[in-house]
XYZ file of C-alpha atoms in Angstrom:
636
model
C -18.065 -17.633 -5.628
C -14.705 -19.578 -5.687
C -12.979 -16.133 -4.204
C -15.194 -16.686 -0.825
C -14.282 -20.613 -0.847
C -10.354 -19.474 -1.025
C -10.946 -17.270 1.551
C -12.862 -19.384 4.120
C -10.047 -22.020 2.918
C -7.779 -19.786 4.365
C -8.912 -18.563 7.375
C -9.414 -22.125 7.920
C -5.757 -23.037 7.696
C -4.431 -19.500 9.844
C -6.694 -20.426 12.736
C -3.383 -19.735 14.776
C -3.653 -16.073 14.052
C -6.656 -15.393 14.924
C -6.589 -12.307 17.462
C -2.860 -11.841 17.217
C -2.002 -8.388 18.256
C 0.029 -6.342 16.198
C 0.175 -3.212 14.195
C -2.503 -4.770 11.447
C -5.518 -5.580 11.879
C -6.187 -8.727 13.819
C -7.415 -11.968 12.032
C -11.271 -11.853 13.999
C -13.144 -14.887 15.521
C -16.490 -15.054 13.548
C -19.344 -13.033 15.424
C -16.725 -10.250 15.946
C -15.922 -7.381 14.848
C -13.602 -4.147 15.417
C -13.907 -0.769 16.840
C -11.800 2.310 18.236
C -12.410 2.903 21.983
C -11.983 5.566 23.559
C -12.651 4.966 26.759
C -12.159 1.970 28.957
C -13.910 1.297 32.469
C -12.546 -1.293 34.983
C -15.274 -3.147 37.373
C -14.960 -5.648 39.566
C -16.549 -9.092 39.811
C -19.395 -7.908 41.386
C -20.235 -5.372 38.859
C -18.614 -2.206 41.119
C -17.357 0.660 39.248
C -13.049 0.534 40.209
C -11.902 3.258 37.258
C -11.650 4.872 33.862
C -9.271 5.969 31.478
C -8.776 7.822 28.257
C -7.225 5.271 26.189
C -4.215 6.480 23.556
C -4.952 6.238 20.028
C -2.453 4.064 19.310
C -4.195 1.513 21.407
C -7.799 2.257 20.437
C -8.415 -0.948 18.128
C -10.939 -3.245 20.057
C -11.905 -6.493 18.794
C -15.624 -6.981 19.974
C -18.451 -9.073 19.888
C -21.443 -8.729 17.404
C -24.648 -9.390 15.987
C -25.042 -10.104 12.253
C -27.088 -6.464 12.299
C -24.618 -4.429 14.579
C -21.453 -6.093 12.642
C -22.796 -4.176 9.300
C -25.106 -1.157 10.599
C -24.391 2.157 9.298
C -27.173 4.571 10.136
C -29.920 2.580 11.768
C -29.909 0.880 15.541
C -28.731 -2.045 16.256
C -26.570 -2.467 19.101
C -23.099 -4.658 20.374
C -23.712 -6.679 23.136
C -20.840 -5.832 24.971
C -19.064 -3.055 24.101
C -20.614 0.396 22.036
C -21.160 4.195 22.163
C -22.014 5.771 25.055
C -26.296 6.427 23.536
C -26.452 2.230 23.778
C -24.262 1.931 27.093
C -25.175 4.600 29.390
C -28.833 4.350 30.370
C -27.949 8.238 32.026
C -27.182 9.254 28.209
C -30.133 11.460 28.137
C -29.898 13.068 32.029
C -26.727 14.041 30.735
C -27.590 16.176 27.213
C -26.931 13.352 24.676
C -28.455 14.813 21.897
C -29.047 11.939 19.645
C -31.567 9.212 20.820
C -30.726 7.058 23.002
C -30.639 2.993 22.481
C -29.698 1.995 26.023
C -32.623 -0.814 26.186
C -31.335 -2.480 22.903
C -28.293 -2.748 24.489
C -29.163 -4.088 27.913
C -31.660 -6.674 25.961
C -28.530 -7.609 24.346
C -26.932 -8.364 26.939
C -29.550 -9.725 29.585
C -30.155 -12.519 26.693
C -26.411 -13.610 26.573
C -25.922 -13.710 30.803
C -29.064 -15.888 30.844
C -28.325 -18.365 28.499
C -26.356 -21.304 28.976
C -23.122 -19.515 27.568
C -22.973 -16.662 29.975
C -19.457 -15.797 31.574
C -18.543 -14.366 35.069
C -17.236 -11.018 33.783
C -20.338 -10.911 31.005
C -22.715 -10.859 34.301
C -19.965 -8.245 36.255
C -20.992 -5.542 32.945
C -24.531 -6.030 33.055
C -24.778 -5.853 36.892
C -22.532 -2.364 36.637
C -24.819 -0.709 33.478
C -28.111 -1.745 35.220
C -27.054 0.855 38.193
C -27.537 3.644 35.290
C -24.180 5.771 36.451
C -21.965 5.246 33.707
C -21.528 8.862 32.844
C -21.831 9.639 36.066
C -19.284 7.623 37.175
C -16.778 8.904 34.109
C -17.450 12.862 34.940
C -16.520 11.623 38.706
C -12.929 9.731 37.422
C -12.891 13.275 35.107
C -12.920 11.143 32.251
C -15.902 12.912 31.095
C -16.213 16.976 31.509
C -19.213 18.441 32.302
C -20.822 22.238 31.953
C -22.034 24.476 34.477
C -25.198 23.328 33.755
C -24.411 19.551 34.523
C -24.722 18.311 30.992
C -21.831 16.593 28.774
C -19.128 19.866 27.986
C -20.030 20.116 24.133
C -17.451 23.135 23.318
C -13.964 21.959 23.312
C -12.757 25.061 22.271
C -13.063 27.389 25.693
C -9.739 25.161 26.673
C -6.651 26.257 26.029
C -4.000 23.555 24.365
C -2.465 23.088 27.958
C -5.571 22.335 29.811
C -7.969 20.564 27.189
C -9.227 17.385 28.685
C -7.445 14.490 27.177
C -11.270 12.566 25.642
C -10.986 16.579 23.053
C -7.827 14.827 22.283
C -9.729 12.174 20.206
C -13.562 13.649 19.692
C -15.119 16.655 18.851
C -18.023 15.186 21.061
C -17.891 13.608 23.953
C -21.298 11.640 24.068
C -19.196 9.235 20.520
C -17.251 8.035 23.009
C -17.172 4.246 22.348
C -16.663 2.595 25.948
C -14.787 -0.936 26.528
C -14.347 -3.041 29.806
C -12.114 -4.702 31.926
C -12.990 -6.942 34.332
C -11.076 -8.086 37.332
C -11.181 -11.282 39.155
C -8.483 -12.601 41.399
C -6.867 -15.238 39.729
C -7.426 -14.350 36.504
C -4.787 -12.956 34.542
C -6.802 -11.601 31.536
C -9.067 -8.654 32.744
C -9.195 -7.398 29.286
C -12.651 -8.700 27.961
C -11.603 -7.677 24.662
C -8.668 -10.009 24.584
C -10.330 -12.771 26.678
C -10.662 -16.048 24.440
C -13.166 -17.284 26.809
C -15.610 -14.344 26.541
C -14.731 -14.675 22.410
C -15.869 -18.515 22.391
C -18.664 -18.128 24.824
C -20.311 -15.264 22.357
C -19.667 -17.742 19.182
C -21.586 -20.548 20.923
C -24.350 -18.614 22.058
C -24.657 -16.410 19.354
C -24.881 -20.123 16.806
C -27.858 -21.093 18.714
C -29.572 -18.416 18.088
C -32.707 -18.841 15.379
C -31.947 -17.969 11.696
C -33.249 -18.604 8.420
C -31.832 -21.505 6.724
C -31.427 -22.505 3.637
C -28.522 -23.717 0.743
C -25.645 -21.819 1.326
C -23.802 -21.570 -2.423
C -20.401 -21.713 -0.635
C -20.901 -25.264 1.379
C -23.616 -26.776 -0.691
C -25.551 -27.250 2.447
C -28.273 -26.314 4.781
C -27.472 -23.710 6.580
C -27.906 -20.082 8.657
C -27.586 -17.629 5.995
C -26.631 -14.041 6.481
C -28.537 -11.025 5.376
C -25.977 -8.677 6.415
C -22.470 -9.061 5.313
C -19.276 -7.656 7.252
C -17.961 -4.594 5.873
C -14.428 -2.708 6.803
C -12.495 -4.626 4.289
C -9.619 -1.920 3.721
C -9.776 0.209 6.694
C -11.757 0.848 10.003
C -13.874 3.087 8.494
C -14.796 1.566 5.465
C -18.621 1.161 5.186
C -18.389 -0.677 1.293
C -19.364 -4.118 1.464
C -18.588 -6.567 -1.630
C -21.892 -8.273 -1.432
C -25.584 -6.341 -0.688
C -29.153 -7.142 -1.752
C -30.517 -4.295 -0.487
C -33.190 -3.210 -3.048
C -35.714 -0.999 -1.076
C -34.532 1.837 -3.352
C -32.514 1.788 -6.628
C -34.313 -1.455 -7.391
C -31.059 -3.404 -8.463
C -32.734 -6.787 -8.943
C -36.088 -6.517 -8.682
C -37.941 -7.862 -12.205
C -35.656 -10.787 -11.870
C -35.579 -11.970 -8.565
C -37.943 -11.166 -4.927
C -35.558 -11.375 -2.413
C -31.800 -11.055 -2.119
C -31.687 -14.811 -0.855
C -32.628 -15.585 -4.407
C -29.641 -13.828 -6.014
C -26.951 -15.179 -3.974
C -28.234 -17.322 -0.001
C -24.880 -17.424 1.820
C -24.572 -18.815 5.076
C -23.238 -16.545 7.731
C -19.800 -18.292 9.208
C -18.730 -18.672 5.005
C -19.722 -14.973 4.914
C -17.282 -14.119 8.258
C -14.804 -16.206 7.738
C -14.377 -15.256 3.926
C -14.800 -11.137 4.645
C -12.504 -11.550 8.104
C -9.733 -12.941 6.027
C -9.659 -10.678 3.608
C -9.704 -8.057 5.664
C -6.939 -9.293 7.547
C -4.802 -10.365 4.770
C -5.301 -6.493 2.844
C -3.986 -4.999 6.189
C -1.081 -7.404 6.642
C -0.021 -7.684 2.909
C -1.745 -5.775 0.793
C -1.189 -2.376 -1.528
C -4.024 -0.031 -0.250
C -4.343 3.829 -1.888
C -8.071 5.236 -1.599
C -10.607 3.250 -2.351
C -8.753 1.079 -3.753
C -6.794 -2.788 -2.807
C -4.927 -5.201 -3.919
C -4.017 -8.437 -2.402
C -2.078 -11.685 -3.348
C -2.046 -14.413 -0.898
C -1.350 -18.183 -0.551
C -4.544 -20.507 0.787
C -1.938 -22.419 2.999
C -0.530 -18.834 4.608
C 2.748 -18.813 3.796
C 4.127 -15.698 2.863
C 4.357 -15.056 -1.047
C 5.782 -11.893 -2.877
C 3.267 -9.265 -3.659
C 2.956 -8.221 -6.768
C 2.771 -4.295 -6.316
C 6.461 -4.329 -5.065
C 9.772 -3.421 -6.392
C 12.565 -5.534 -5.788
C 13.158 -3.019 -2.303
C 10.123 -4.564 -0.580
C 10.725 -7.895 -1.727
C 14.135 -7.900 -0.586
C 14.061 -5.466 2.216
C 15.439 -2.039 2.647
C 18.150 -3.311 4.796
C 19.245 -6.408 3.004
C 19.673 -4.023 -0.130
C 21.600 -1.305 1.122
C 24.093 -3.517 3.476
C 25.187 -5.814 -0.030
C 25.211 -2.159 -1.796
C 27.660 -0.429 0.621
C 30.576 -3.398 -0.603
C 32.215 -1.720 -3.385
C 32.675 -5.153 -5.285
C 28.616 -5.276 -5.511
C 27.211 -6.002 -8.392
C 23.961 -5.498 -10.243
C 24.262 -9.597 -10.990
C 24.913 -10.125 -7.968
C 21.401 -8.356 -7.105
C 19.349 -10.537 -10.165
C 20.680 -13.754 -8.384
C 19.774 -12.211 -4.850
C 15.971 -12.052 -6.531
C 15.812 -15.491 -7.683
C 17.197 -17.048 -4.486
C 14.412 -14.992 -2.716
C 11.782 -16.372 -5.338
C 13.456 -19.786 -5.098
C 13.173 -19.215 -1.037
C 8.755 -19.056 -1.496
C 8.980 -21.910 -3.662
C 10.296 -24.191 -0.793
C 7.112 -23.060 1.470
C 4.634 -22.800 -1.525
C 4.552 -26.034 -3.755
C 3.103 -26.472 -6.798
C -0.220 -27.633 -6.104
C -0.799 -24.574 -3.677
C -3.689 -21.994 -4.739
C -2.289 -18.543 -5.240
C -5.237 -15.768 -5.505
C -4.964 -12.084 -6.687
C -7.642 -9.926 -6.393
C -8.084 -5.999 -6.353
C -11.089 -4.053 -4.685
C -12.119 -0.625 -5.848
C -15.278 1.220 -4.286
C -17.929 2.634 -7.390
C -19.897 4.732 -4.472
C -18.958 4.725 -0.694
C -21.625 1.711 0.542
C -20.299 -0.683 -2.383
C -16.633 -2.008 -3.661
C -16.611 -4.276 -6.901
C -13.823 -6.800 -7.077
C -12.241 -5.377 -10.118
C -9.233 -7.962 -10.570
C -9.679 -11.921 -9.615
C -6.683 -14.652 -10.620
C -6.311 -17.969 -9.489
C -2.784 -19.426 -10.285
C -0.733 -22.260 -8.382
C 2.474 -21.738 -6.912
C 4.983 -22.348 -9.213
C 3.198 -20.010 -11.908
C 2.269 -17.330 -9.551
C 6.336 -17.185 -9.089
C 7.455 -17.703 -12.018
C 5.670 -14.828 -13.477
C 7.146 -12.389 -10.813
C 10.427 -13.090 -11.545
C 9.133 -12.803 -15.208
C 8.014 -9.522 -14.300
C 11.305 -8.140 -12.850
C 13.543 -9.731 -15.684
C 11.450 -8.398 -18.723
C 10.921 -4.827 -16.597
C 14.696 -4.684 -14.912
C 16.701 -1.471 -15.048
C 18.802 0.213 -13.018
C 16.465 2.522 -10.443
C 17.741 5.207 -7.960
C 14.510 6.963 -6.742
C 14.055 4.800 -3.506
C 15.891 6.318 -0.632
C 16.706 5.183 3.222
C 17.762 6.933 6.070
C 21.662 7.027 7.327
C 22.604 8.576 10.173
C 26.090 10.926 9.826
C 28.879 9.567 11.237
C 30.606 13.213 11.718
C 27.195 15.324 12.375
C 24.610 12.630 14.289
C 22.215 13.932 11.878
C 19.843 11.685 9.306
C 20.322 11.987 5.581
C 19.079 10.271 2.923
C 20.945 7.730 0.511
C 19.558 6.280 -2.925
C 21.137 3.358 -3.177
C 20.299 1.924 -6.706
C 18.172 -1.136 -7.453
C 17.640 -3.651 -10.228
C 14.748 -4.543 -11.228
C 10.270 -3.874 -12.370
C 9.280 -0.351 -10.850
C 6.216 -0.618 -8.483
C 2.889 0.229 -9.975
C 2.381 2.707 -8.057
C 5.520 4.063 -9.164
C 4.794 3.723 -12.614
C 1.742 5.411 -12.360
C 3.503 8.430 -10.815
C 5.940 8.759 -13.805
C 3.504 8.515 -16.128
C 0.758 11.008 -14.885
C 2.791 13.319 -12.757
C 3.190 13.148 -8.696
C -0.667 14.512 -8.081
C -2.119 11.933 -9.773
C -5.905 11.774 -9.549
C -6.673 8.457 -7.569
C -9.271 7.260 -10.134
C -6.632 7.463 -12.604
C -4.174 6.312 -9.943
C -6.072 3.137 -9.615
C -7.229 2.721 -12.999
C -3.367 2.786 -14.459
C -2.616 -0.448 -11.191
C -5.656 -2.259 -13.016
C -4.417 -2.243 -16.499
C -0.691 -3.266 -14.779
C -2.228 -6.366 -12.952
C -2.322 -8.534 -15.848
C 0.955 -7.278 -17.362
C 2.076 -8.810 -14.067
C 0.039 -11.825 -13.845
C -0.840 -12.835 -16.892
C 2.725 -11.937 -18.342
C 0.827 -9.519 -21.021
C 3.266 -6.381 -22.218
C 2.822 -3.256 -20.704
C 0.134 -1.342 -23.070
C 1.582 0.733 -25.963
C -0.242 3.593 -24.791
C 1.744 3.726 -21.414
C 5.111 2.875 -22.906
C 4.772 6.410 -25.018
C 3.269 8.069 -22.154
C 6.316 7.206 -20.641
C 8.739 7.948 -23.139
C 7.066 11.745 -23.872
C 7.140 12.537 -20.314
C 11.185 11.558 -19.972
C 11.951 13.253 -22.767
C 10.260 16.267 -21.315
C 12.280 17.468 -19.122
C 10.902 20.954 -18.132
C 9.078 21.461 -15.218
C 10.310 18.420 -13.064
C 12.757 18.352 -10.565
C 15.643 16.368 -11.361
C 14.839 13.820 -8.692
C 11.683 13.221 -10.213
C 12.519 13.683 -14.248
C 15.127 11.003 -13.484
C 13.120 8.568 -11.520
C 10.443 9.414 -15.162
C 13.497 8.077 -17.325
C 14.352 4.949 -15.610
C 10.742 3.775 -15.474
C 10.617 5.188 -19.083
C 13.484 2.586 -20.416
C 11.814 -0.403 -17.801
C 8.054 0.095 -20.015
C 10.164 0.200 -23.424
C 12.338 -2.237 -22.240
C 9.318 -4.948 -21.107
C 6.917 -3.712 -24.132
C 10.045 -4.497 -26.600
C 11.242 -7.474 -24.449
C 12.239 -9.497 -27.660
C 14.856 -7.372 -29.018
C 16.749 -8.280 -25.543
C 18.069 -4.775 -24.524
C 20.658 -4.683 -21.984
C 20.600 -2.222 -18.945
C 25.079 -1.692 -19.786
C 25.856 0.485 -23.006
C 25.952 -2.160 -25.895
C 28.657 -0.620 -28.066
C 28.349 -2.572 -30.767
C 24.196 -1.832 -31.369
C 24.276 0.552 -34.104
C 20.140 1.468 -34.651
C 19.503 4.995 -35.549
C 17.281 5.727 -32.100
C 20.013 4.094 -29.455
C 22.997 5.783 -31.140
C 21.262 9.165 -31.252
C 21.094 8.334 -27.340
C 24.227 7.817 -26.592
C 25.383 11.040 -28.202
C 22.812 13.238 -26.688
C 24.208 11.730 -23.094
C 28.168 12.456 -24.024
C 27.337 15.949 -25.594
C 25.616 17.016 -21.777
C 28.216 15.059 -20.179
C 30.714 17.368 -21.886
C 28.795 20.797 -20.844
C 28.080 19.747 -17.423
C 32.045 19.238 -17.188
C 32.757 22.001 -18.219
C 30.425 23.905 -16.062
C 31.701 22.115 -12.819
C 35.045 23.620 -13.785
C 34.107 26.730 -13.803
C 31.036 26.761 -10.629
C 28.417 27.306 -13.154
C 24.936 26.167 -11.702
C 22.868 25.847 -14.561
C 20.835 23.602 -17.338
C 22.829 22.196 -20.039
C 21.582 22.740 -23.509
C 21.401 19.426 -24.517
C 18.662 18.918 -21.548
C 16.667 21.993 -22.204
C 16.515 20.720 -26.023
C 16.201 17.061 -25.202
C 12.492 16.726 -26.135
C 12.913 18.828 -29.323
C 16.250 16.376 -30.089
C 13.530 13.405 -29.405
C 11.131 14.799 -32.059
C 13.825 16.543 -34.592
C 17.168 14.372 -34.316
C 19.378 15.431 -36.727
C 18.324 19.432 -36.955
C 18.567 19.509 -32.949
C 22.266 17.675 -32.882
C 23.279 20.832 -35.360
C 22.357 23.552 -32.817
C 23.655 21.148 -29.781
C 27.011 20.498 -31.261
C 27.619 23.931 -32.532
C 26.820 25.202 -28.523
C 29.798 22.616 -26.956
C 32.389 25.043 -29.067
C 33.285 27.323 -25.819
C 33.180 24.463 -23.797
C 35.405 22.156 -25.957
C 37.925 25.671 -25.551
C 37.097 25.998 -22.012
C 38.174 22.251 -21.145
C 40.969 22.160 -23.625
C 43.122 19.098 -23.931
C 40.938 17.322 -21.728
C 37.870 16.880 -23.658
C 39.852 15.384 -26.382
C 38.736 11.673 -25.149
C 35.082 13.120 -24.697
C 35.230 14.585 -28.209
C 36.365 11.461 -29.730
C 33.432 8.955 -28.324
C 31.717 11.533 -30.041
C 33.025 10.987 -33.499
C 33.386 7.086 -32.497
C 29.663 7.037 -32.180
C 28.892 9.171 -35.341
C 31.100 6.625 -37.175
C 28.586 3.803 -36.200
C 25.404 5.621 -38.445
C 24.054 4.924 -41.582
C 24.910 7.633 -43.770
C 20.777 7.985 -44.202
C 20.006 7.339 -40.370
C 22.232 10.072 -39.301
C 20.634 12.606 -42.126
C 16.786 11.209 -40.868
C 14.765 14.030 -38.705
C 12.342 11.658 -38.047
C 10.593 11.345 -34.189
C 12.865 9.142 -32.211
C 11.310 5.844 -30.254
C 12.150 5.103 -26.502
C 14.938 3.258 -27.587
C 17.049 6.767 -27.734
C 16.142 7.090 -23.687
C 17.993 3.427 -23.382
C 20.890 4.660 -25.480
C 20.930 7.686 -23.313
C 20.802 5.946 -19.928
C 23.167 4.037 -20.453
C 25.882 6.010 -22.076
C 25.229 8.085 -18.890
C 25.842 5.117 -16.393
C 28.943 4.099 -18.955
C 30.177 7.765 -18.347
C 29.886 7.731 -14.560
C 31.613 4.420 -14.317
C 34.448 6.203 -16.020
C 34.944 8.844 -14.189
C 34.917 6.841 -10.847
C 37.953 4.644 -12.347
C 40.009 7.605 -13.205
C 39.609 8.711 -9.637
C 40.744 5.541 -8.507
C 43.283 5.884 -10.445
C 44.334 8.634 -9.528
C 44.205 8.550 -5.877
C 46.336 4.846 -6.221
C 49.528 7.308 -8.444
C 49.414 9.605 -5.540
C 49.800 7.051 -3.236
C 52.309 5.305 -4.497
C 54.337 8.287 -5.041
């Protein structure tokens, strides 16, 4: 249980943000929950019907109040006491065609409880005054809010409207009677008419709502006497996510019963533990979590500072416009961009000492109504960030798959740029390389599992995935060249992190003279010498030393006969100027071992490292001679 006592400890010490609008979900008060309105009404004090609205999407999140059985019901009744569908609401559901049954005297119970207790609030009174009239609907088809048929009954088929003239509540249901309805309230003087942003109408539900009889008993997260809950809150990665972490629901399936008679006996929790705990990590999987699926993944700090995740490439953690403003200096260096990273790290550690709890835990669903926590890791904060920077050292290469948005100076139009980055691909990423771009998401988030403790734990990424990897790289067919090269650099990252003791370096090490790395290098300069010699002459087409290169990986020495022997037109084509080319060839056939050169035996990954970075080496060349040419011309 130590996950829900970092949690609760959390939501303890974030009390600030709780409610805080913004584009993630809101940290809740306990006895609350969320829902998507789509309508709003607007009464007066007195309880008088002033207006309605459709209300935009964009604004449909409502935080409302809740019992312990509405907060978690899925199929069977239980209704909000404030704010719900328009079958609990609308006590002129049924006059109207609603065609499933209608729960409009659960709801007014509800609510007749809270205005007579001694917790009720002005505007709580105004709503039940207004839905005791029984008009609601017929108030909305008045405001055309609502549409109704010839017949007098709720409009059921949207599609007799055109796209012009559809009524704005098609816009957001295929049936009118799920409209979920939310109030305003206004009183002169008082500024906040909103009831589902009103403190006061939040704190006046929690008070009444605590007094309220409940089983008691040892809660396992206090150690005390207290209410326990029977139902707890679900919607942990989304709005519409009906899994719940912990259920002891056993009138079918029969999970526990032999051992235990009630759920209470498995695991009693008390209910504002069981809020507090499931509210914050909802919260904290919206605001700062990796969510795909069914899956999550979440690192956060118990105090609430803000902590690196560990699903992110260097991008995120930096920022896509920190990155690409240092980039666009041509002085910028990849060093430059290692030290930017451990100032950043450095930057957490001031906020996040070392006796501060850092937890990691990942969430994956087995069947829709029940998620497993599938990764848990408790670290403090010094180790937590240590092992990220770990991560990105032992994992670092040179990436140019991430792209941003630049606007054309000369056209106005937006075009991408990939500026290149240093450092651990994202898991996510990763997984993409190594099982294609459609990636099942089972195998999506089984391949971010097995990663987790590579990150946290500091483990090396499994062998299996490193020649995964490496095949798919050296396989070049098939995959746009976007996407083979984005395979390659996450290829020599997994090799690179798996063989992190032999210290490779992401710049061409001339002096490393294995039989994999130089076979590498020449494979790079014999397609940097086609592709040359294509560009002079407007060809548009694969080099031979790609279309062989997984062949060359598994035969060497027979494939570099048939390559070499194809560069003799271009060698003729490019003349004199492929002499320096031709030589780096011979320079690197120099460094074998009579034996390794003669070997046909299947190259490692360390031939894709030799390969990269010959390539980089290559580019960087042919930049300087441009320089240097555009300098003679200028100074004659």
């Amino acid at each position: 249980m130590s996950w829900i006592q970092k949690l609760v400890e959390t939501y303890d010490n974030c009390q600030s943000m709780i409610g805080v609008e913004g584009k993630d979900t809101p940290l809740l008060p306990i006895f609350h929950t969320t829902q998507k309105a789509q309508i709003e009404i607007a009464l007066d004090k007195e309880g008088n019907f002033l207006r309605a609205n459709v209300i935009p999407n964009e604004d449909a999140r409502t935080i409302i109040p809740c019992t312990e059985q509405s907060g978690g019901r899925t199929s069977g009744p239980a209704a909000h006491p404030l704010c719900d569908k328009l079958q609990y609401v609308a006590q002129d559901y049924k006059k109207y065609g609603g065609s499933k049954k209608p729960y409009f005297s659960l709801y007014s119970d509800e609510l007749e409880k809270w205005c007579l207790s001694a917790y009720s609030n002005p505007k709580i009174e105004a709503v039940y005054q207004y839905i005791t009239k029984g008009s609601v609907i017929e108030d909305l088809i008045a405001e055309q809010v609502l549409v109704a048929n010839e017949q007098g009954r709720l409009e059921e088929d949207k599609k007799k409207y055109d796209r012009e003239n559809i009524p704005p509540i098609f816009g957001l249901l295929e049936k009118q009677e799920d409209a979920f309805i939310r109030w305003l309230v206004e009183i002169p003087g008082d500024p906040e008419a909103r009831l589902w942003r009103d403190q006061s109408v939040w704190n006046d539900w929690i008070k009444y709502y605590s007094t309220l009889d409940a089983d008691s008993n040892l809660c396992y997260i206090t150690g005390e006497n207290s209410r326990l809950t029977k139902n707890n809150p679900a919607k942990l990665r989304n709005d519409g996510d009906k899994a719940k972490i912990i259920s002891a629901n056993d009138s079918s399936g029969f999970t526990f019963r032999g051992r235990f008679t009630t759920g209470e006996e498995a695991a009693s929790i008390g209910t504002i533990p069981s809020q507090k705990a499931h509210f914050a990590l909802r919260w904290l999987i919206a605001k700062q979590g990796y969510r795909k699926g069914d899956q999550a993944v979440v690192a956060w700090a118990t105090n609430g500072k803000e902590i690196p995740s560990p699903t992110s490439d260097l991008f995120e953690i930096l920022g896509f416009e920190e990155m690409t403003e240092d980039q666009k200096r041509k002085d910028y260096t990849a060093q430059e961009q290692a030290t930017r990273l451990r100032n950043r790290i450095a930057g957490y550690g001031k906020e996040i000492d070392a006796t501060t709890d850092i937890v990691v835990m990942g969430l994956d669903s087995a069947t829709p109504g029940r998620a497993s926590i599938t990764f848990y890791r408790q670290l403090n904060g010094s180790d937590f960030l240590e092992r990220i920077n770990n991560w990105h050292e032992d994992c670092s290469w040179i990436h140019t798959y991430r792209s941003v948005e630049e606007e054309d100076v000369p056209t106005g139009k937006k075009k991408k740029r990939y500026p290149p980055f240093i450092g651990a691909p994202a898991p996510k990423d990763i997984a993409e390389a190594l099982y294609g771009n459609r990636i099942d998401e089972k195998l999506r988030a089984a391949t971010i599992n097995r990663l987790l403790p590579c990150i946290i734990d500091g483990q090396p990424v499994p062998r299996d995935m490193v020649e995964t990897a490496v095949r798919q790289a050296s396989n070049r067919a098939g995959k746009e060249y976007w996407e083979w090269n984005k395979t390659l650099s996450i290829a020599c990252s997994l090799y690179k992190n798996y063989y992190r003791k032999e210290r490779f370096t992401m710049s061409l090490d001339q002096d490393r003279n294995t039989r994999d790395y130089l076979y590498g290098r020449l494979l790079a300069l014999a397609e940097s010498l086609e592709e040359w010699a294509l560009q002079e002459s407007n060809e548009k087409r694969e080099t031979n030393a790609a279309r062989l290169m997984q062949r060359f990986s598994e035969r060497p020495y027979s494939t570099w006969q048939t390559i070499e022997l194809s560069l003799s037109p271009y060698k003729s084509r490019l003349g004199g100027k492929s002499k320096k080319r031709q030589r780096m060839i011979d320079e690197v056939v120099s460094q074998f071992e009579t034996n390794d050169f003669l070997n046909d035996k299947k190259l490692t990954g360390e031939f894709l490292l030799g390969y990269h970075c010959q390539r980089a080496y290559l580019r960087t060349l042919v930049v300087q001679n441009n320089l240097e040419e555009n300098n003679n011309e200028e100074n004659n």
